[in-house]
PDB file of C-alpha atoms in Angstrom:
ATOM      1  CA  UNK A   1      31.925 -12.049  15.262  1.00 72.00           C
ATOM      2  CA  UNK A   2      29.913  -9.985  12.787  1.00 80.00           C
ATOM      3  CA  UNK A   3      27.723 -11.976  10.420  1.00 86.00           C
ATOM      4  CA  UNK A   4      28.803 -11.639   6.766  1.00 86.00           C
ATOM      5  CA  UNK A   5      25.367 -10.544   5.571  1.00 87.00           C
ATOM      6  CA  UNK A   6      25.260  -7.920   8.321  1.00 88.00           C
ATOM      7  CA  UNK A   7      28.737  -6.692   7.386  1.00 87.00           C
ATOM      8  CA  UNK A   8      27.688  -6.288   3.752  1.00 88.00           C
ATOM      9  CA  UNK A   9      24.566  -4.412   4.804  1.00 87.00           C
ATOM     10  CA  UNK A  10      26.633  -1.973   6.880  1.00 90.00           C
ATOM     11  CA  UNK A  11      28.979  -1.545   3.928  1.00 89.00           C
ATOM     12  CA  UNK A  12      26.003  -0.686   1.723  1.00 87.00           C
ATOM     13  CA  UNK A  13      24.786   1.910   4.238  1.00 88.00           C
ATOM     14  CA  UNK A  14      28.260   3.459   4.410  1.00 88.00           C
ATOM     15  CA  UNK A  15      28.467   3.594   0.616  1.00 85.00           C
ATOM     16  CA  UNK A  16      25.035   5.222   0.494  1.00 83.00           C
ATOM     17  CA  UNK A  17      26.155   7.829   3.028  1.00 83.00           C
ATOM     18  CA  UNK A  18      29.344   8.587   1.111  1.00 81.00           C
ATOM     19  CA  UNK A  19      27.848   8.827  -2.365  1.00 80.00           C
ATOM     20  CA  UNK A  20      24.290  10.100  -1.824  1.00 74.00           C
ATOM     21  CA  UNK A  21      25.428  13.673  -2.489  1.00 66.00           C
ATOM     22  CA  UNK A  22      25.770  12.613  -6.138  1.00 68.00           C
ATOM     23  CA  UNK A  23      22.190  11.309  -6.372  1.00 69.00           C
ATOM     24  CA  UNK A  24      20.142  13.803  -8.380  1.00 60.00           C
ATOM     25  CA  UNK A  25      17.266  11.751  -9.758  1.00 54.00           C
ATOM     26  CA  UNK A  26      14.111  10.269  -8.222  1.00 59.00           C
ATOM     27  CA  UNK A  27      14.756   6.860  -9.691  1.00 63.00           C
ATOM     28  CA  UNK A  28      12.270   4.096  -8.715  1.00 65.00           C
ATOM     29  CA  UNK A  29      15.116   1.571  -8.775  1.00 68.00           C
ATOM     30  CA  UNK A  30      17.252   3.666  -6.435  1.00 73.00           C
ATOM     31  CA  UNK A  31      14.312   4.218  -4.064  1.00 75.00           C
ATOM     32  CA  UNK A  32      13.601   0.485  -4.012  1.00 75.00           C
ATOM     33  CA  UNK A  33      17.172  -0.556  -3.311  1.00 78.00           C
ATOM     34  CA  UNK A  34      17.660   2.080  -0.591  1.00 81.00           C
ATOM     35  CA  UNK A  35      14.525   0.904   1.188  1.00 81.00           C
ATOM     36  CA  UNK A  36      15.604  -2.726   0.914  1.00 81.00           C
ATOM     37  CA  UNK A  37      18.941  -2.126   2.625  1.00 85.00           C
ATOM     38  CA  UNK A  38      17.262   0.153   5.197  1.00 84.00           C
ATOM     39  CA  UNK A  39      14.770  -2.553   6.179  1.00 83.00           C
ATOM     40  CA  UNK A  40      17.578  -5.082   6.428  1.00 85.00           C
ATOM     41  CA  UNK A  41      19.551  -2.715   8.709  1.00 88.00           C
ATOM     42  CA  UNK A  42      16.660  -2.525  11.191  1.00 85.00           C
ATOM     43  CA  UNK A  43      16.180  -6.303  11.079  1.00 85.00           C
ATOM     44  CA  UNK A  44      19.896  -6.868  11.652  1.00 88.00           C
ATOM     45  CA  UNK A  45      19.944  -4.427  14.582  1.00 88.00           C
ATOM     46  CA  UNK A  46      17.142  -6.323  16.315  1.00 85.00           C
ATOM     47  CA  UNK A  47      18.873  -9.662  15.691  1.00 87.00           C
ATOM     48  CA  UNK A  48      22.239  -8.372  16.977  1.00 89.00           C
ATOM     49  CA  UNK A  49      20.652  -6.976  20.138  1.00 88.00           C
ATOM     50  CA  UNK A  50      19.231 -10.427  20.838  1.00 87.00           C
ATOM     51  CA  UNK A  51      22.464 -12.273  20.019  1.00 88.00           C
ATOM     52  CA  UNK A  52      24.912  -9.966  21.791  1.00 89.00           C
ATOM     53  CA  UNK A  53      22.920  -8.610  24.743  1.00 88.00           C
ATOM     54  CA  UNK A  54      19.973 -11.025  25.036  1.00 88.00           C
ATOM     55  CA  UNK A  55      17.750  -7.991  24.592  1.00 87.00           C
ATOM     56  CA  UNK A  56      14.352  -8.599  22.999  1.00 84.00           C
ATOM     57  CA  UNK A  57      13.319  -5.494  21.042  1.00 81.00           C
ATOM     58  CA  UNK A  58      10.063  -6.914  19.700  1.00 72.00           C
ATOM     59  CA  UNK A  59       8.154  -4.846  22.276  1.00 71.00           C
ATOM     60  CA  UNK A  60       9.051  -1.687  20.333  1.00 71.00           C
ATOM     61  CA  UNK A  61       7.174  -2.806  17.190  1.00 64.00           C
ATOM     62  CA  UNK A  62       9.692  -1.790  14.549  1.00 62.00           C
ATOM     63  CA  UNK A  63       7.191  -1.716  11.723  1.00 56.00           C
ATOM     64  CA  UNK A  64       8.497  -0.563   8.340  1.00 54.00           C
ATOM     65  CA  UNK A  65       6.231   0.510   5.489  1.00 52.00           C
ATOM     66  CA  UNK A  66       6.280  -2.408   3.008  1.00 52.00           C
ATOM     67  CA  UNK A  67       7.645  -1.482  -0.362  1.00 47.00           C
ATOM     68  CA  UNK A  68       4.588  -3.003  -2.037  1.00 48.00           C
ATOM     69  CA  UNK A  69       2.418  -0.256  -0.544  1.00 47.00           C
ATOM     70  CA  UNK A  70       4.344   2.493  -2.309  1.00 49.00           C
ATOM     71  CA  UNK A  71       2.179   3.414  -5.261  1.00 47.00           C
ATOM     72  CA  UNK A  72       4.010   3.672  -8.592  1.00 47.00           C
ATOM     73  CA  UNK A  73       3.592   6.940 -10.502  1.00 48.00           C
ATOM     74  CA  UNK A  74       0.763   7.024 -13.077  1.00 47.00           C
ATOM     75  CA  UNK A  75       3.337   7.750 -15.802  1.00 44.00           C
ATOM     76  CA  UNK A  76       6.971   6.796 -16.030  1.00 45.00           C
ATOM     77  CA  UNK A  77       9.687   8.690 -17.820  1.00 48.00           C
ATOM     78  CA  UNK A  78      13.026   7.315 -18.896  1.00 49.00           C
ATOM     79  CA  UNK A  79      15.700   8.434 -16.443  1.00 55.00           C
ATOM     80  CA  UNK A  80      19.370   8.538 -17.299  1.00 61.00           C
ATOM     81  CA  UNK A  81      21.265   7.821 -14.084  1.00 71.00           C
ATOM     82  CA  UNK A  82      24.590   9.514 -13.550  1.00 74.00           C
ATOM     83  CA  UNK A  83      27.837   7.604 -13.091  1.00 77.00           C
ATOM     84  CA  UNK A  84      27.746   7.537  -9.277  1.00 77.00           C
ATOM     85  CA  UNK A  85      24.151   6.286  -9.213  1.00 75.00           C
ATOM     86  CA  UNK A  86      24.937   3.503 -11.667  1.00 79.00           C
ATOM     87  CA  UNK A  87      28.028   2.520  -9.700  1.00 81.00           C
ATOM     88  CA  UNK A  88      26.022   2.393  -6.450  1.00 77.00           C
ATOM     89  CA  UNK A  89      23.402   0.092  -7.970  1.00 77.00           C
ATOM     90  CA  UNK A  90      26.115  -2.173  -9.376  1.00 81.00           C
ATOM     91  CA  UNK A  91      27.782  -2.233  -5.962  1.00 77.00           C
ATOM     92  CA  UNK A  92      24.530  -3.306  -4.292  1.00 76.00           C
ATOM     93  CA  UNK A  93      23.972  -5.971  -6.929  1.00 77.00           C
ATOM     94  CA  UNK A  94      27.401  -7.456  -6.174  1.00 76.00           C
ATOM     95  CA  UNK A  95      26.759  -7.413  -2.423  1.00 75.00           C
ATOM     96  CA  UNK A  96      23.364  -9.036  -2.660  1.00 66.00           C
ATOM     97  CA  UNK A  97      24.130 -11.611  -5.334  1.00 61.00           C
ATOM     98  CA  UNK A  98      21.401 -14.001  -4.187  1.00 59.00           C
ATOM     99  CA  UNK A  99      23.800 -16.325  -2.381  1.00 57.00           C
ATOM    100  CA  UNK A 100      22.619 -15.331   1.108  1.00 60.00           C
ATOM    101  CA  UNK A 101      20.167 -17.520   3.007  1.00 65.00           C
ATOM    102  CA  UNK A 102      16.660 -16.003   2.702  1.00 63.00           C
ATOM    103  CA  UNK A 103      15.781 -17.580   6.059  1.00 67.00           C
ATOM    104  CA  UNK A 104      18.925 -16.327   7.798  1.00 75.00           C
ATOM    105  CA  UNK A 105      18.849 -14.124  10.875  1.00 78.00           C
ATOM    106  CA  UNK A 106      20.825 -11.371   9.110  1.00 81.00           C
ATOM    107  CA  UNK A 107      20.249  -9.892   5.660  1.00 80.00           C
ATOM    108  CA  UNK A 108      22.006  -7.670   3.153  1.00 78.00           C
ATOM    109  CA  UNK A 109      18.698  -6.387   1.777  1.00 77.00           C
ATOM    110  CA  UNK A 110      15.055  -7.284   2.263  1.00 72.00           C
ATOM    111  CA  UNK A 111      12.372  -7.629  -0.352  1.00 66.00           C
ATOM    112  CA  UNK A 112       8.798  -7.383   0.945  1.00 60.00           C
ATOM    113  CA  UNK A 113       5.863  -9.136  -0.691  1.00 60.00           C
ATOM    114  CA  UNK A 114       2.387  -8.254   0.539  1.00 56.00           C
ATOM    115  CA  UNK A 115      -0.371 -10.862   0.590  1.00 60.00           C
ATOM    116  CA  UNK A 116      -3.919 -10.523   1.837  1.00 60.00           C
ATOM    117  CA  UNK A 117      -4.986 -13.285   4.204  1.00 63.00           C
ATOM    118  CA  UNK A 118      -7.823 -13.685   6.672  1.00 63.00           C
ATOM    119  CA  UNK A 119      -6.727 -12.973  10.225  1.00 64.00           C
ATOM    120  CA  UNK A 120      -8.383 -12.746  13.637  1.00 62.00           C
ATOM    121  CA  UNK A 121      -5.441 -10.841  15.058  1.00 61.00           C
ATOM    122  CA  UNK A 122      -6.379  -7.533  16.661  1.00 59.00           C
ATOM    123  CA  UNK A 123      -3.111  -6.030  15.383  1.00 54.00           C
ATOM    124  CA  UNK A 124      -3.741  -6.932  11.736  1.00 59.00           C
ATOM    125  CA  UNK A 125      -4.139  -4.056   9.300  1.00 57.00           C
ATOM    126  CA  UNK A 126      -7.761  -3.938   8.071  1.00 61.00           C
ATOM    127  CA  UNK A 127      -8.213  -3.962   4.297  1.00 59.00           C
ATOM    128  CA  UNK A 128     -11.540  -3.575   2.534  1.00 60.00           C
ATOM    129  CA  UNK A 129     -12.397  -4.161  -1.104  1.00 59.00           C
ATOM    130  CA  UNK A 130     -14.270  -1.142  -2.433  1.00 60.00           C
ATOM    131  CA  UNK A 131     -15.595   0.372  -5.650  1.00 59.00           C
ATOM    132  CA  UNK A 132     -14.537   3.844  -4.492  1.00 64.00           C
ATOM    133  CA  UNK A 133     -12.447   5.298  -7.374  1.00 64.00           C
ATOM    134  CA  UNK A 134     -10.612   7.562  -4.899  1.00 65.00           C
ATOM    135  CA  UNK A 135      -9.334   4.689  -2.775  1.00 61.00           C
ATOM    136  CA  UNK A 136      -5.633   3.772  -3.157  1.00 60.00           C
ATOM    137  CA  UNK A 137      -5.173   0.975  -5.683  1.00 59.00           C
ATOM    138  CA  UNK A 138      -3.610  -2.344  -4.672  1.00 60.00           C
ATOM    139  CA  UNK A 139      -2.792  -4.710  -7.522  1.00 61.00           C
ATOM    140  CA  UNK A 140      -3.233  -8.443  -7.005  1.00 64.00           C
ATOM    141  CA  UNK A 141      -1.440 -11.246  -8.828  1.00 69.00           C
ATOM    142  CA  UNK A 142      -3.409 -13.964 -10.630  1.00 74.00           C
ATOM    143  CA  UNK A 143      -2.680 -16.322  -7.745  1.00 77.00           C
ATOM    144  CA  UNK A 144      -3.980 -13.832  -5.193  1.00 78.00           C
ATOM    145  CA  UNK A 145      -7.106 -13.221  -7.263  1.00 81.00           C
ATOM    146  CA  UNK A 146      -7.857 -16.941  -7.362  1.00 83.00           C
ATOM    147  CA  UNK A 147      -7.298 -17.164  -3.625  1.00 85.00           C
ATOM    148  CA  UNK A 148      -9.771 -14.355  -2.997  1.00 88.00           C
ATOM    149  CA  UNK A 149     -12.318 -15.509  -5.608  1.00 91.00           C
ATOM    150  CA  UNK A 150     -12.053 -19.342  -5.583  1.00 92.00           C
ATOM    151  CA  UNK A 151     -15.602 -20.225  -6.741  1.00 94.00           C
ATOM    152  CA  UNK A 152     -16.802 -20.383 -10.316  1.00 94.00           C
ATOM    153  CA  UNK A 153     -20.486 -20.447 -11.314  1.00 95.00           C
ATOM    154  CA  UNK A 154     -20.814 -24.213 -10.841  1.00 95.00           C
ATOM    155  CA  UNK A 155     -19.263 -24.108  -7.357  1.00 95.00           C
ATOM    156  CA  UNK A 156     -21.419 -21.149  -6.286  1.00 96.00           C
ATOM    157  CA  UNK A 157     -24.560 -22.913  -7.478  1.00 96.00           C
ATOM    158  CA  UNK A 158     -23.603 -26.104  -5.635  1.00 95.00           C
ATOM    159  CA  UNK A 159     -22.934 -24.163  -2.427  1.00 95.00           C
ATOM    160  CA  UNK A 160     -26.359 -22.535  -2.658  1.00 95.00           C
ATOM    161  CA  UNK A 161     -28.046 -25.914  -3.181  1.00 95.00           C
ATOM    162  CA  UNK A 162     -26.333 -27.253  -0.055  1.00 94.00           C
ATOM    163  CA  UNK A 163     -27.053 -24.142   2.006  1.00 94.00           C
ATOM    164  CA  UNK A 164     -30.650 -23.168   1.269  1.00 95.00           C
ATOM    165  CA  UNK A 165     -33.936 -24.958   1.740  1.00 94.00           C
ATOM    166  CA  UNK A 166     -35.881 -25.391  -1.508  1.00 93.00           C
ATOM    167  CA  UNK A 167     -33.236 -23.615  -3.578  1.00 95.00           C
ATOM    168  CA  UNK A 168     -33.797 -23.604  -7.354  1.00 94.00           C
ATOM    169  CA  UNK A 169     -31.646 -22.436 -10.233  1.00 95.00           C
ATOM    170  CA  UNK A 170     -34.251 -20.054 -11.604  1.00 95.00           C
ATOM    171  CA  UNK A 171     -34.767 -16.436 -12.651  1.00 95.00           C
ATOM    172  CA  UNK A 172     -34.551 -15.221  -9.044  1.00 95.00           C
ATOM    173  CA  UNK A 173     -31.165 -16.871  -8.521  1.00 96.00           C
ATOM    174  CA  UNK A 174     -29.756 -15.540 -11.778  1.00 95.00           C
ATOM    175  CA  UNK A 175     -31.063 -12.029 -11.095  1.00 95.00           C
ATOM    176  CA  UNK A 176     -29.418 -11.918  -7.656  1.00 95.00           C
ATOM    177  CA  UNK A 177     -26.141 -13.328  -8.975  1.00 95.00           C
ATOM    178  CA  UNK A 178     -25.977 -11.009 -11.976  1.00 94.00           C
ATOM    179  CA  UNK A 179     -26.735  -8.032  -9.751  1.00 94.00           C
ATOM    180  CA  UNK A 180     -23.538  -8.735  -7.802  1.00 94.00           C
ATOM    181  CA  UNK A 181     -21.171  -9.188 -10.748  1.00 93.00           C
ATOM    182  CA  UNK A 182     -19.926  -5.599 -10.546  1.00 90.00           C
ATOM    183  CA  UNK A 183     -19.353  -5.693  -6.777  1.00 91.00           C
ATOM    184  CA  UNK A 184     -15.641  -6.333  -6.206  1.00 87.00           C
ATOM    185  CA  UNK A 185     -16.359  -7.587  -2.698  1.00 88.00           C
ATOM    186  CA  UNK A 186     -18.037 -10.644  -4.140  1.00 92.00           C
ATOM    187  CA  UNK A 187     -17.056 -11.102  -7.752  1.00 93.00           C
ATOM    188  CA  UNK A 188     -14.121 -10.774 -10.112  1.00 91.00           C
ATOM    189  CA  UNK A 189     -14.699 -11.092 -13.848  1.00 89.00           C
ATOM    190  CA  UNK A 190     -11.680 -12.491 -15.655  1.00 86.00           C
ATOM    191  CA  UNK A 191     -11.279 -11.892 -19.374  1.00 81.00           C
ATOM    192  CA  UNK A 192      -9.413 -14.269 -21.669  1.00 78.00           C
ATOM    193  CA  UNK A 193      -7.729 -11.208 -23.188  1.00 76.00           C
ATOM    194  CA  UNK A 194      -7.548  -8.467 -20.509  1.00 71.00           C
ATOM    195  CA  UNK A 195      -6.850  -5.768 -23.119  1.00 73.00           C
ATOM    196  CA  UNK A 196      -9.858  -6.666 -25.257  1.00 77.00           C
ATOM    197  CA  UNK A 197     -13.218  -5.532 -23.786  1.00 74.00           C
ATOM    198  CA  UNK A 198     -15.012  -7.916 -26.183  1.00 79.00           C
ATOM    199  CA  UNK A 199     -12.984 -10.921 -25.064  1.00 82.00           C
ATOM    200  CA  UNK A 200     -14.705 -13.964 -23.560  1.00 87.00           C
ATOM    201  CA  UNK A 201     -15.040 -13.608 -19.810  1.00 87.00           C
ATOM    202  CA  UNK A 202     -15.761 -15.760 -16.769  1.00 91.00           C
ATOM    203  CA  UNK A 203     -16.854 -14.606 -13.300  1.00 93.00           C
ATOM    204  CA  UNK A 204     -15.298 -15.926 -10.087  1.00 94.00           C
ATOM    205  CA  UNK A 205     -16.863 -15.449  -6.674  1.00 95.00           C
ATOM    206  CA  UNK A 206     -15.778 -14.775  -3.115  1.00 93.00           C
ATOM    207  CA  UNK A 207     -17.517 -17.046  -0.562  1.00 93.00           C
ATOM    208  CA  UNK A 208     -18.776 -13.928   1.229  1.00 92.00           C
ATOM    209  CA  UNK A 209     -21.307 -13.582  -1.573  1.00 94.00           C
ATOM    210  CA  UNK A 210     -23.471 -16.021   0.401  1.00 94.00           C
ATOM    211  CA  UNK A 211     -24.207 -13.194   2.829  1.00 92.00           C
ATOM    212  CA  UNK A 212     -26.182 -11.528   0.054  1.00 94.00           C
ATOM    213  CA  UNK A 213     -28.023 -14.733  -0.847  1.00 95.00           C
ATOM    214  CA  UNK A 214     -28.885 -15.169   2.850  1.00 94.00           C
ATOM    215  CA  UNK A 215     -31.119 -12.120   2.479  1.00 94.00           C
ATOM    216  CA  UNK A 216     -33.264 -13.901  -0.108  1.00 95.00           C
ATOM    217  CA  UNK A 217     -33.214 -17.580   0.870  1.00 95.00           C
ATOM    218  CA  UNK A 218     -33.861 -19.657   3.983  1.00 94.00           C
ATOM    219  CA  UNK A 219     -30.933 -21.671   5.263  1.00 93.00           C
ATOM    220  CA  UNK A 220     -31.372 -25.369   5.831  1.00 91.00           C
ATOM    221  CA  UNK A 221     -31.828 -26.417   9.467  1.00 85.00           C
TER     222      UNK A 221
END
């Protein structure tokens, strides 16, 4: 018996096939929804192969480019969708009304959220924070920023006191710390009003900043 979520996903693919000739515009919403049902179709295929034929397809590594890695255009223009495009989006909205189980084996559509976490896996995709203006931009949420930069000034100072022999909060310490404020690998400066360059600000630090302090201080035995 075909799972209901899988049946709806196949219906969405068939509708896309039948009406795509009427799609004229590069609409971000259309691109997003098409990718969501496409990812769900691959996921459902793998699940069905396991359920029906006891065939494990994980060895083929069906990786799909996460939607979050698709960079938005630098400027956005208002796009007037035609009747068929609007009808298709409404059809998808009715199919994927949010009633399906997000943890279910089959899906109508899939939404991908990307999070950066530490991993020792050899298959993990390496990501490096850089000041290179030509590097592709990845935007982090406030929660992700706090996860990456969990220490404030007081916590950083306390960690240094616990780590280094004879450590003092003096001109040397402040000079080293201030010299790293613009390095995104170690510090993120949060402004109370992000749109106001004169707004009050507070720096937060990544624990890896201790690697830089290791060059100047002696660790406790």
